[in-house]
PDB file of C-alpha atoms in Angstrom:
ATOM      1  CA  UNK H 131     109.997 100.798 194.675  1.00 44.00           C
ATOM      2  CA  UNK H 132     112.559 102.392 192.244  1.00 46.00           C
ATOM      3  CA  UNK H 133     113.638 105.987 191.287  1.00 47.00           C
ATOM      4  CA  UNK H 134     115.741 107.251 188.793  1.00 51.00           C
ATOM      5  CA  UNK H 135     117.275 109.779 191.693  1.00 88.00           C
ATOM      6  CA  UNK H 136     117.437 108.003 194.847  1.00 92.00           C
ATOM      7  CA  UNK H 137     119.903 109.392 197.058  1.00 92.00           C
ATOM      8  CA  UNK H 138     121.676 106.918 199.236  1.00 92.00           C
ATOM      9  CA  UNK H 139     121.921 108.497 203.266  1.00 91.00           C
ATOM     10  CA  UNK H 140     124.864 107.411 205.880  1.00 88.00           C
ATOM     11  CA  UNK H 141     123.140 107.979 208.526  1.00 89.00           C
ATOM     12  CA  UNK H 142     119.432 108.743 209.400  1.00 88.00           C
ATOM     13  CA  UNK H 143     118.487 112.810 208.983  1.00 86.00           C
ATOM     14  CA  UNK H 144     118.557 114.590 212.513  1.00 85.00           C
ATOM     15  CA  UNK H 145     115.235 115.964 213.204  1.00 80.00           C
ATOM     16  CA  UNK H 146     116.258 118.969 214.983  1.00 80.00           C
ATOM     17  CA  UNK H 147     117.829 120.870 212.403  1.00 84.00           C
ATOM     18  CA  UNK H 148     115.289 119.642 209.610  1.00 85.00           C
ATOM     19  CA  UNK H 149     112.382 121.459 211.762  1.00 79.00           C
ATOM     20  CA  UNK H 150     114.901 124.564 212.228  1.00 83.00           C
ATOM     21  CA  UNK H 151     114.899 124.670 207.953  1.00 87.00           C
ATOM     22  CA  UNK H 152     111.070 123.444 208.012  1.00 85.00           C
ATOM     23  CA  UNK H 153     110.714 127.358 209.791  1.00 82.00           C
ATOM     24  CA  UNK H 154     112.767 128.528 207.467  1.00 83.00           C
ATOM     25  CA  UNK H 155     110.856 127.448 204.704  1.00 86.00           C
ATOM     26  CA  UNK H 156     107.523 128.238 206.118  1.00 81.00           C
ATOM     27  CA  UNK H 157     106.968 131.192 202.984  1.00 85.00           C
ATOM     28  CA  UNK H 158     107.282 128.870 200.278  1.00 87.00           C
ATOM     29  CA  UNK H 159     105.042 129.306 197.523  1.00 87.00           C
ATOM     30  CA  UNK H 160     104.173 126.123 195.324  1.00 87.00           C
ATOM     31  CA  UNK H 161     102.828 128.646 192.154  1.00 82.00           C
ATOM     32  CA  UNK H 162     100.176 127.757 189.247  1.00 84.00           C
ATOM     33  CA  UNK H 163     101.673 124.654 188.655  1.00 88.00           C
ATOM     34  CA  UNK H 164     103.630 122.779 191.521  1.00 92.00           C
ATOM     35  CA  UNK H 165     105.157 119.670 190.279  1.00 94.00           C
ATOM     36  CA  UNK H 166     107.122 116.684 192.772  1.00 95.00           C
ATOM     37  CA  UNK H 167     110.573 116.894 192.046  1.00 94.00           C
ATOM     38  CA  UNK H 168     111.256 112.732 191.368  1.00 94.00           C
ATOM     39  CA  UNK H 169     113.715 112.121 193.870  1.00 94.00           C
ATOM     40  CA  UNK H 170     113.861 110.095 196.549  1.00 95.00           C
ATOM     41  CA  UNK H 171     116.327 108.907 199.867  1.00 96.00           C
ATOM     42  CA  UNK H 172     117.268 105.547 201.113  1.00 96.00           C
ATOM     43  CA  UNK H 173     118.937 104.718 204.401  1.00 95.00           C
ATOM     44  CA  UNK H 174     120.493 100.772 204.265  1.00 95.00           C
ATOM     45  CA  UNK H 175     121.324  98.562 207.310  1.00 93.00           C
ATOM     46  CA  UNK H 176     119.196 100.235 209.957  1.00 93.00           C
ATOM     47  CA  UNK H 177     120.176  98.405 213.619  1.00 91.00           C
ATOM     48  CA  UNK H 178     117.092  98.375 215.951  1.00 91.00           C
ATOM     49  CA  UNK H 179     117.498 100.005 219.100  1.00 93.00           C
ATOM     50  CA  UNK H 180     115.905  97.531 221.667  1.00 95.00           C
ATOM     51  CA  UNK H 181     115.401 100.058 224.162  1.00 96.00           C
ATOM     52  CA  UNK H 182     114.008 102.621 221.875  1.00 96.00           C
ATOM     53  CA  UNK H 183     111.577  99.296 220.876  1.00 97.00           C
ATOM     54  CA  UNK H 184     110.768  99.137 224.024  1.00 97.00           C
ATOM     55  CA  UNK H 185     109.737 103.160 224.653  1.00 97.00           C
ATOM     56  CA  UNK H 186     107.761 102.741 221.509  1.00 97.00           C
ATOM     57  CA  UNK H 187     105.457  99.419 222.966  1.00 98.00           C
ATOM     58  CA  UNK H 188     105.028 101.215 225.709  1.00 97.00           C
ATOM     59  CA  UNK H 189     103.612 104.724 224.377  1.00 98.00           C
ATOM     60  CA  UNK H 190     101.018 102.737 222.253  1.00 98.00           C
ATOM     61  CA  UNK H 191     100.255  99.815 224.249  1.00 97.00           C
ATOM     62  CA  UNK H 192     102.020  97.073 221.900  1.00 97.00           C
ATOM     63  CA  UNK H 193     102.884  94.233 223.716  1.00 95.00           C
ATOM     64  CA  UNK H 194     106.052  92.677 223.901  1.00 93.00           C
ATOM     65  CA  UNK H 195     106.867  90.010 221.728  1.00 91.00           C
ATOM     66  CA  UNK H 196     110.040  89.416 219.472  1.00 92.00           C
ATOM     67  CA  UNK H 197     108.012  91.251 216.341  1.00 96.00           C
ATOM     68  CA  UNK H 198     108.154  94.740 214.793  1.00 97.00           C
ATOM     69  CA  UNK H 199     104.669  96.792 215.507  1.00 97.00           C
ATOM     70  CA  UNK H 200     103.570  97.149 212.459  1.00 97.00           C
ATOM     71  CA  UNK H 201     103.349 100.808 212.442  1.00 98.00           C
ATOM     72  CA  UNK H 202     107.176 101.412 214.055  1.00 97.00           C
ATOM     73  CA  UNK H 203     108.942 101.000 210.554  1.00 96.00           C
ATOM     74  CA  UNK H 204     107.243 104.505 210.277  1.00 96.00           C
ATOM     75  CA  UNK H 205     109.548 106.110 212.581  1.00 94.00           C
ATOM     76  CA  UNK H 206     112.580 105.343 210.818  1.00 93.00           C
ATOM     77  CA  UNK H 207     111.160 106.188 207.467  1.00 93.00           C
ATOM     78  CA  UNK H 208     109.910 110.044 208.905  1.00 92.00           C
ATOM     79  CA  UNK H 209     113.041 111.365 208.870  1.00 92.00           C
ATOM     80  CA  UNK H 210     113.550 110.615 205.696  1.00 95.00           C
ATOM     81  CA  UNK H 211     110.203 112.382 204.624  1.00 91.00           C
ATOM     82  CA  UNK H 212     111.420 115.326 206.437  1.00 92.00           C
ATOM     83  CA  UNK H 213     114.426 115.490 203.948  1.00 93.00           C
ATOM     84  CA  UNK H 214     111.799 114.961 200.897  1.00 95.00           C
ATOM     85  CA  UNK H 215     109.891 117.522 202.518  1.00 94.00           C
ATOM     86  CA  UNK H 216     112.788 120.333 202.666  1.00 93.00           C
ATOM     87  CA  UNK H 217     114.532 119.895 199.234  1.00 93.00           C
ATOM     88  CA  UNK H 218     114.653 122.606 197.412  1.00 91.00           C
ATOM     89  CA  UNK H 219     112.613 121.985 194.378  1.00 93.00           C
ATOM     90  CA  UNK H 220     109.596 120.701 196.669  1.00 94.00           C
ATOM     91  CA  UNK H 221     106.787 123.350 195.807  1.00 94.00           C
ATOM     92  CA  UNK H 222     104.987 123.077 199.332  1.00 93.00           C
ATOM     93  CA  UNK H 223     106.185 124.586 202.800  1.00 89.00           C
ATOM     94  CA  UNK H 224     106.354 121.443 205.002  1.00 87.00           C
ATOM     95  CA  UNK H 225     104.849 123.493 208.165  1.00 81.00           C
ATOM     96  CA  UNK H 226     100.973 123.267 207.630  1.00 80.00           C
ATOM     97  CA  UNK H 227     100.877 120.134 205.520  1.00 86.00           C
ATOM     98  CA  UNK H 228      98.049 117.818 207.323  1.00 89.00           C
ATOM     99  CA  UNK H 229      98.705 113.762 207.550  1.00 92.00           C
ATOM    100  CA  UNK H 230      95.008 112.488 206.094  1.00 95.00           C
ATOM    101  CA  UNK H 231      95.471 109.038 205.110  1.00 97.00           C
ATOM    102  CA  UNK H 232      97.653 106.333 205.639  1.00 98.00           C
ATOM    103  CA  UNK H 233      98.189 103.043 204.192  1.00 98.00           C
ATOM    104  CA  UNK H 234     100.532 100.043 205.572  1.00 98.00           C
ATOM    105  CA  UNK H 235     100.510  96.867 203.558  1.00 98.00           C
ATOM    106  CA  UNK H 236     102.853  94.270 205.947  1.00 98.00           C
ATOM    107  CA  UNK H 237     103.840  91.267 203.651  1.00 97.00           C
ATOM    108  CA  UNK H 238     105.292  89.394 206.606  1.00 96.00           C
ATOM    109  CA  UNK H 239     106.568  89.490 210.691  1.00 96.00           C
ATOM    110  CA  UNK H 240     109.453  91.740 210.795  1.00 96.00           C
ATOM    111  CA  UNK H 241     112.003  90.122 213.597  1.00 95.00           C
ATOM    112  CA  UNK H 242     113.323  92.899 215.786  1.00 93.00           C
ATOM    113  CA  UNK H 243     116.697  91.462 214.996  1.00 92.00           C
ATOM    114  CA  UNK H 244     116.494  92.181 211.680  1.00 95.00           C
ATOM    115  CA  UNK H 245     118.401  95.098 209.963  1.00 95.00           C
ATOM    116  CA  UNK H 246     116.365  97.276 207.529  1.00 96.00           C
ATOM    117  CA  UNK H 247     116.980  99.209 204.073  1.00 97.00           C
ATOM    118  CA  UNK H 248     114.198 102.066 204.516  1.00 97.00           C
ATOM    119  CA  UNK H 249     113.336 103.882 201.369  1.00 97.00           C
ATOM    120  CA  UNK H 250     111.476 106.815 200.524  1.00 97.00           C
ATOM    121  CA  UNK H 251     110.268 108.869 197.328  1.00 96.00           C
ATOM    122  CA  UNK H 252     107.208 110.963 196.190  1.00 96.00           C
ATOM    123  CA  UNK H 253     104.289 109.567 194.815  1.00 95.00           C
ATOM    124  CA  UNK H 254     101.540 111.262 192.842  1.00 95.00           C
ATOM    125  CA  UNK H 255     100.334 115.015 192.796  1.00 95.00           C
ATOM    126  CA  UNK H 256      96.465 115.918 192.580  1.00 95.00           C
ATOM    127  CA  UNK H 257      94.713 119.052 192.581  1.00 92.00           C
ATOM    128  CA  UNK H 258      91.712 118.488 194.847  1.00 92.00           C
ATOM    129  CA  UNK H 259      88.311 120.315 195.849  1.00 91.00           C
ATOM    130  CA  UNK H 260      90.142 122.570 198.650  1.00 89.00           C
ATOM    131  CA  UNK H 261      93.983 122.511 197.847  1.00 90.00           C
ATOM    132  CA  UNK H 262      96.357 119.768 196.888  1.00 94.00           C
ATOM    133  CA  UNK H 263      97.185 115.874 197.549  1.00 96.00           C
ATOM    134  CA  UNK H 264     100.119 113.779 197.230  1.00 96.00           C
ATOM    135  CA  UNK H 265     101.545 111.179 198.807  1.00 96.00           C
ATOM    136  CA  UNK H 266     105.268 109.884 200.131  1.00 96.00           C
ATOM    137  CA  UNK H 267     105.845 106.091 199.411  1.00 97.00           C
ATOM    138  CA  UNK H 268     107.559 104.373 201.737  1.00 97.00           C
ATOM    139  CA  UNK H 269     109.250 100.273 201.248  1.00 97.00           C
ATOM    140  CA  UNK H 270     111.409  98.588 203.787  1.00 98.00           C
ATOM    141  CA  UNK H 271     113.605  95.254 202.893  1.00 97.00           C
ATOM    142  CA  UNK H 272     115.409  93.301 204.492  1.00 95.00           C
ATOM    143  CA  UNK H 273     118.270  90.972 203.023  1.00 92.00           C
ATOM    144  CA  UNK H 274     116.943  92.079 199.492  1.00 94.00           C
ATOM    145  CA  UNK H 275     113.121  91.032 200.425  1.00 97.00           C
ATOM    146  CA  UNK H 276     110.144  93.471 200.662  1.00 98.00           C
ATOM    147  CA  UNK H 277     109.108  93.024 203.703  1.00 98.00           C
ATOM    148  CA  UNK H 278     106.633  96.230 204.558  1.00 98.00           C
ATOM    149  CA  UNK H 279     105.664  99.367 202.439  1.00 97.00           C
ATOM    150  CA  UNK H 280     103.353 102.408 203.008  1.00 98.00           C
ATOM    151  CA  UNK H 281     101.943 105.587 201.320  1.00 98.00           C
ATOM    152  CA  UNK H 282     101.183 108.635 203.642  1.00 97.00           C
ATOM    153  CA  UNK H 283      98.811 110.998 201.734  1.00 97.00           C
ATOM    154  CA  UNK H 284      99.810 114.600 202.943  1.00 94.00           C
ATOM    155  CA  UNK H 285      97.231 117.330 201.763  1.00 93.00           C
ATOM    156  CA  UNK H 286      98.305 121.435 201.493  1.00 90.00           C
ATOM    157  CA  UNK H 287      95.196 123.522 201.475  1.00 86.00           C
ATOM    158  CA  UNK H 288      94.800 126.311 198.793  1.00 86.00           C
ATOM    159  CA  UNK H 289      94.619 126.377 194.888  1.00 83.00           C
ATOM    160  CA  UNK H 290      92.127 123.420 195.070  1.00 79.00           C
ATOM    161  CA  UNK H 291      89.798 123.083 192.453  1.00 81.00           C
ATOM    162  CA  UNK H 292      86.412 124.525 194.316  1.00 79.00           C
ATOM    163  CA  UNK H 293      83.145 123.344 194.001  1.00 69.00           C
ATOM    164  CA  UNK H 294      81.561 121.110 196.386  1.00 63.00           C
ATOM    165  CA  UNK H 295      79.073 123.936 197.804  1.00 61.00           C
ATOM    166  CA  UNK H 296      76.086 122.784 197.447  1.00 60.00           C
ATOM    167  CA  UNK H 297      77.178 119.033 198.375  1.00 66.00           C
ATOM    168  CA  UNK H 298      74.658 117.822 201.035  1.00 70.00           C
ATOM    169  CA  UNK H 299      76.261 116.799 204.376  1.00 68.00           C
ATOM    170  CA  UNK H 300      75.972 113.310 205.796  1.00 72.00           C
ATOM    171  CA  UNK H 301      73.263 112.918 208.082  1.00 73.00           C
ATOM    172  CA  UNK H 302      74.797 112.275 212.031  1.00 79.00           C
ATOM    173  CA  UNK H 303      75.276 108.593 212.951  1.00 82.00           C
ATOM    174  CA  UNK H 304      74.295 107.166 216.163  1.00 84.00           C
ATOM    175  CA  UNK H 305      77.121 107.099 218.956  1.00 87.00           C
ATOM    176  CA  UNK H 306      78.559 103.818 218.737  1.00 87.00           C
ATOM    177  CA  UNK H 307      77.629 101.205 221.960  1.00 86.00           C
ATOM    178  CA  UNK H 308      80.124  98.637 222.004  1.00 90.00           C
ATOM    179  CA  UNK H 309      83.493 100.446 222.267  1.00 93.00           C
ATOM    180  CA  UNK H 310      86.353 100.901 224.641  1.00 96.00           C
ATOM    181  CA  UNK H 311      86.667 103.971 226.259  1.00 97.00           C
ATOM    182  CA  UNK H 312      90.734 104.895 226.367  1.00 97.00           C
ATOM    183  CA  UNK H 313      91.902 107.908 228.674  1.00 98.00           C
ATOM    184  CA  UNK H 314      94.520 110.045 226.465  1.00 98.00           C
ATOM    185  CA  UNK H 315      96.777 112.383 228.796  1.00 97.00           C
ATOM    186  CA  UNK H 316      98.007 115.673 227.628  1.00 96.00           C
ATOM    187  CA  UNK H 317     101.416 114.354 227.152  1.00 97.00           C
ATOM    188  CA  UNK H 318     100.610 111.942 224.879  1.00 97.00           C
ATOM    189  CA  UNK H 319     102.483 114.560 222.117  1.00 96.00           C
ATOM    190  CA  UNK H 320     104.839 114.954 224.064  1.00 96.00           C
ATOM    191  CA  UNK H 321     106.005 111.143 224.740  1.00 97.00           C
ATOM    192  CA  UNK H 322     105.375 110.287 221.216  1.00 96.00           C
ATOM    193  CA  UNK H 323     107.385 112.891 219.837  1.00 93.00           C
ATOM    194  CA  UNK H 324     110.571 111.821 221.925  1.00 94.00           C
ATOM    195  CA  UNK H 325     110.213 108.713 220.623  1.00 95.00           C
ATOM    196  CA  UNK H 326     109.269 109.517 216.876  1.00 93.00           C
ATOM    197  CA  UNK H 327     111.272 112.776 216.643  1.00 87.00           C
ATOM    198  CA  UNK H 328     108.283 114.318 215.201  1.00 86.00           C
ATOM    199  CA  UNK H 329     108.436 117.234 217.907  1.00 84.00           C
ATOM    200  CA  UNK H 330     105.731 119.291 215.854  1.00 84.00           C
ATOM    201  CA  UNK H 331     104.802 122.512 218.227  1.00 86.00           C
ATOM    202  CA  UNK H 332     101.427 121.327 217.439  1.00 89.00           C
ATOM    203  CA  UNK H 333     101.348 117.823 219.380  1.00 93.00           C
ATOM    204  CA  UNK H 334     103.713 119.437 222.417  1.00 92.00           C
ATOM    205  CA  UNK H 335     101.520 121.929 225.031  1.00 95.00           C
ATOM    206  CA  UNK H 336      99.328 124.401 224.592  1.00 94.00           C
ATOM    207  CA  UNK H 337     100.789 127.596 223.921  1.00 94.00           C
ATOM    208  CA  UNK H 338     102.900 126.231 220.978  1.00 90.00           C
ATOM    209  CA  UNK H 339      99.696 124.470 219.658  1.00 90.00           C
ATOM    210  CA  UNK H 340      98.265 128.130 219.720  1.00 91.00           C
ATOM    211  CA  UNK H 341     100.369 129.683 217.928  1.00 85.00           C
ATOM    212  CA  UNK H 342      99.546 127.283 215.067  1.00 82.00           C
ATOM    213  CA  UNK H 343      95.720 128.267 215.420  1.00 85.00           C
ATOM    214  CA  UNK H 344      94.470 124.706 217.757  1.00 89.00           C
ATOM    215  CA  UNK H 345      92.982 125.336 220.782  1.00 93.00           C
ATOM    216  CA  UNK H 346      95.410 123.133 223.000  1.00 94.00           C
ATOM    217  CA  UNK H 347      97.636 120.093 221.667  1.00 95.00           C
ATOM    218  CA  UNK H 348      96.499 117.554 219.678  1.00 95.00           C
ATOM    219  CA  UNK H 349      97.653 113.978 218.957  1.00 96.00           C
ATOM    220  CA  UNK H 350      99.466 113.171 216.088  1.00 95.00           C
ATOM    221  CA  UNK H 351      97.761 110.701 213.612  1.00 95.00           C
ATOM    222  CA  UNK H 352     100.422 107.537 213.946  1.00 97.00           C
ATOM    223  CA  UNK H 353     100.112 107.598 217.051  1.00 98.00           C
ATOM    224  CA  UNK H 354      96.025 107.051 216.835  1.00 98.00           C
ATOM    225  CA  UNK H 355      96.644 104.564 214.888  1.00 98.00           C
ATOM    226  CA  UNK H 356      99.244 102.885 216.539  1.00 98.00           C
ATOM    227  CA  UNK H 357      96.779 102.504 219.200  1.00 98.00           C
ATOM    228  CA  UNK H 358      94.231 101.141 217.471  1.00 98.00           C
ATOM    229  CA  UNK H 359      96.572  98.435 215.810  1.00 98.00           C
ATOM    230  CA  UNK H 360      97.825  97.588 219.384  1.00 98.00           C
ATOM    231  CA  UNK H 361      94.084  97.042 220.700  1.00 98.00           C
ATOM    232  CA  UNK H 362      93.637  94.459 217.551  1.00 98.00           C
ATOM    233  CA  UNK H 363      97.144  93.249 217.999  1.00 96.00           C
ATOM    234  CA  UNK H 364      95.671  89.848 218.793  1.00 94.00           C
ATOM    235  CA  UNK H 365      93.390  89.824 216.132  1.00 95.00           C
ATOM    236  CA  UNK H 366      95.660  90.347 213.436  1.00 95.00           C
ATOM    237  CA  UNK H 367      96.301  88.040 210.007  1.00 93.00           C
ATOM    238  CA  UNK H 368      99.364  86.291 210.731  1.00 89.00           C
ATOM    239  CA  UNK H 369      99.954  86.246 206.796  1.00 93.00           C
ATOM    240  CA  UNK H 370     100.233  89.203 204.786  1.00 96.00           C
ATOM    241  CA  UNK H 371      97.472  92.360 205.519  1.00 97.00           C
ATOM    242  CA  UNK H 372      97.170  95.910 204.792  1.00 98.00           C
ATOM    243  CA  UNK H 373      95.748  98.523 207.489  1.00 98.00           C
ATOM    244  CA  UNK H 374      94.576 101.847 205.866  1.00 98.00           C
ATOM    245  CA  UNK H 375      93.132 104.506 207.705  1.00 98.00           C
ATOM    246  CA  UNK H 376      91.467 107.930 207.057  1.00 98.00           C
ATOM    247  CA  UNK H 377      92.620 110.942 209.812  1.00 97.00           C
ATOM    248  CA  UNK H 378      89.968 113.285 210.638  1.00 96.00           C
ATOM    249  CA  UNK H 379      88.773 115.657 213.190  1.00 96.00           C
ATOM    250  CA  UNK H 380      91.866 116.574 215.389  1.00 95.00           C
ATOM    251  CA  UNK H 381      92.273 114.980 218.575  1.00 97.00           C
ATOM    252  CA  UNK H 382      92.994 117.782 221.577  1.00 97.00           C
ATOM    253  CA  UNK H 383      94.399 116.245 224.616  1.00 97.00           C
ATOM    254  CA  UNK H 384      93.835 115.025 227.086  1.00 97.00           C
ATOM    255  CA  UNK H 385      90.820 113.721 226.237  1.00 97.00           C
ATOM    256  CA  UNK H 386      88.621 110.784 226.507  1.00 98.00           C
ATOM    257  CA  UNK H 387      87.616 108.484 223.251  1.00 98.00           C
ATOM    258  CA  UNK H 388      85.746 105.693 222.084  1.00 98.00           C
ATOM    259  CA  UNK H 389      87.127 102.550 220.635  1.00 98.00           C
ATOM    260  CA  UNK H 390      85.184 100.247 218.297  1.00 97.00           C
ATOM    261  CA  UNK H 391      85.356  97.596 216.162  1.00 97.00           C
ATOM    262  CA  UNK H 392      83.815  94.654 213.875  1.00 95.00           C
ATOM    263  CA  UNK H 393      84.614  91.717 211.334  1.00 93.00           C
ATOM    264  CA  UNK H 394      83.841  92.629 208.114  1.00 89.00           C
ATOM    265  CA  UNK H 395      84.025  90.696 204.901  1.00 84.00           C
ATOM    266  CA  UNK H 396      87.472  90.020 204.638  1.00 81.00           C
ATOM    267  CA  UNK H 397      88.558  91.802 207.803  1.00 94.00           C
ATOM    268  CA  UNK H 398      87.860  94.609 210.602  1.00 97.00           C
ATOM    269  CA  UNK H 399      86.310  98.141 210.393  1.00 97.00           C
ATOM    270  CA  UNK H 400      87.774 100.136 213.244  1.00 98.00           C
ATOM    271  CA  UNK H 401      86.854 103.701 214.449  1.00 97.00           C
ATOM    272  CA  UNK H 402      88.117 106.075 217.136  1.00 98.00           C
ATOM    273  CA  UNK H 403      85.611 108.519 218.082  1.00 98.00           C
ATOM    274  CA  UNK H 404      85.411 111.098 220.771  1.00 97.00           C
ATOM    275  CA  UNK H 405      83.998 110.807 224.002  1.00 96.00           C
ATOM    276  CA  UNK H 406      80.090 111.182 222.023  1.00 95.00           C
ATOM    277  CA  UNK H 407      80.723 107.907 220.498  1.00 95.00           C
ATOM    278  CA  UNK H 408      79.898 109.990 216.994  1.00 96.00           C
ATOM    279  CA  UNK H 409      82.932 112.833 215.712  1.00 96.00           C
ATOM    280  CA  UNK H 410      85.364 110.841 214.265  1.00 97.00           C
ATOM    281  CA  UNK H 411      88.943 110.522 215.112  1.00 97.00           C
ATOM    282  CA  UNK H 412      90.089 108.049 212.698  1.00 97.00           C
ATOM    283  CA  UNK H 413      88.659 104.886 210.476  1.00 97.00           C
ATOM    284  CA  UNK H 414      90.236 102.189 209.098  1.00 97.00           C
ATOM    285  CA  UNK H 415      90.400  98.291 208.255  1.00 97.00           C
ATOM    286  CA  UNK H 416      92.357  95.614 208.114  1.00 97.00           C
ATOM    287  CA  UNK H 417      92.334  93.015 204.986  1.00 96.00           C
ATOM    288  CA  UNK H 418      94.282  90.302 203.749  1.00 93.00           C
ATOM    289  CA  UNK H 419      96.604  91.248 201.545  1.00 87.00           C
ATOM    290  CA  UNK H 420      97.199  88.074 200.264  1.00 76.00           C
TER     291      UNK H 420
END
């Protein structure tokens, strides 16, 4: 994954001060024709905190074991979105940007031993029905060798394309029976974002969620699907596989939700649904990416 204008980091971002100039930047207008600056950031010999490791297990249910989770290279790569996020020739503010799909591809078992090179850089730009699209790529090496890479799809509503009115909606599935049902407190935001740094007055109580027009908190997305990847964490290809998933209806909490899963050619279909067994949370598979 290679850039003409990577920008090489001493140290990771601090989070704080990125969401004080995320505020800052919250009247940014992308005009007619927003383009990605091509840049991108990369942060080399990252040292894994064992006892952060550790916070991180616990808050998604990972069990211990001498491997990475595959979703925790994630939080040392957000940071580094943040910065992509606040330069100043990025046409979007980064307050109101929604998280709708991610994609890990995992080409082998990262040791937790293991020192990282994280890099970051834009992706593509696409005007869509209801606003725009574009994603953040994301590969981590270690010792020169690709070892894990991602691509979070961010969307910014307005200036879409339209259309899609008279599109007929899907008719209503029936609520899943063979599922797990998972209790998620109201601190769930809360406990993630200490551990994530993503401290986004959406996930944290309810007042601050308010004043961002939800109800009461919600969950954030890598967090859903951390949870999900730690309830197949047995199941998964020891050799290289890719999990994608599709975010969807928010997730206020606490709440109760609906886990469920099945093989599928080549993998698993998983789905986390709320307490009807039918709005969805999240989808996703796993497949081989070999």
């Amino acid at each position: 994954m290679t850039t003409a204008h990577i920008r090489e980091l001493r140290n990771a971002p601090a989070m704080l001060p990125l969401f004080a100039k995320a505020v800052l930047r919250a009247g940014v207008k992308p005009g007619k024709s927003p383009a990605l600056p091509d840049i991108g950031v990369r942060l080399r010999d990252v040292v894994l905190d064992q006892k952060h490791l550790a916070t991180y297990r616990k808050v998604c249910a990972f069990p211990a074991d001498k491997y990475l989770p595959i979703t925790y290279p994630h939080l040392h790569a957000h940071p580094l979105f943040m910065s992509l996020l606040l330069h100043a020739d990025f046409p979007f503010a980064a307050m109101g940007l929604v998280h709708v799909r991610n994609r890990i591809t995992q080409y082998r078992r990262i040791n937790e031993r293991e020192q990282l090179d994280v890099e970051c850089r834009f992706g593509e730009l696409v005007q869509v029905e209801k606003g725009f699209e574009f994603s953040i790529l994301t590969s981590v090496s270690t010792a020169g060798e690709l070892v894990w890479e991602s691509e979070s799809t961010m969307f910014r509503r307005g200036g879409g394309t339209g259309g899609g009115q008279d599109r007929k909606a899907p008719a209503t599935p029936a609520p899943v029976t063979d599922f797990e049902q998972w209790k998620v407190p109201g601190d769930t935001g809360r406990r993630y974002g200490a551990v994530s740094g993503d401290r986004n007055p959406i996930h944290l109580y309810p007042l601050t969620a308010k004043l961002f027009g939800f109800k009461r908190q919600i969950v954030h997305g890598m967090w859903s699907k951390a949870r999900c990847l730690a309830a197949l964490h047995d199941q998964l290809p020891e050799g290289p596989f890719t999990v994608d998933v599709q975010f969807k209806l928010p997730m206020f909490i606490p709440a109760t939700v609906k886990f469920a899963h099945e093989q599928s050619a080549g993998g698993i279909d998983f789905r986390l649904l709320a307490s009807d067994g039918v709005k969805p949370h999240l989808s996703g598979s796993v497949q081989s990416a070999v």
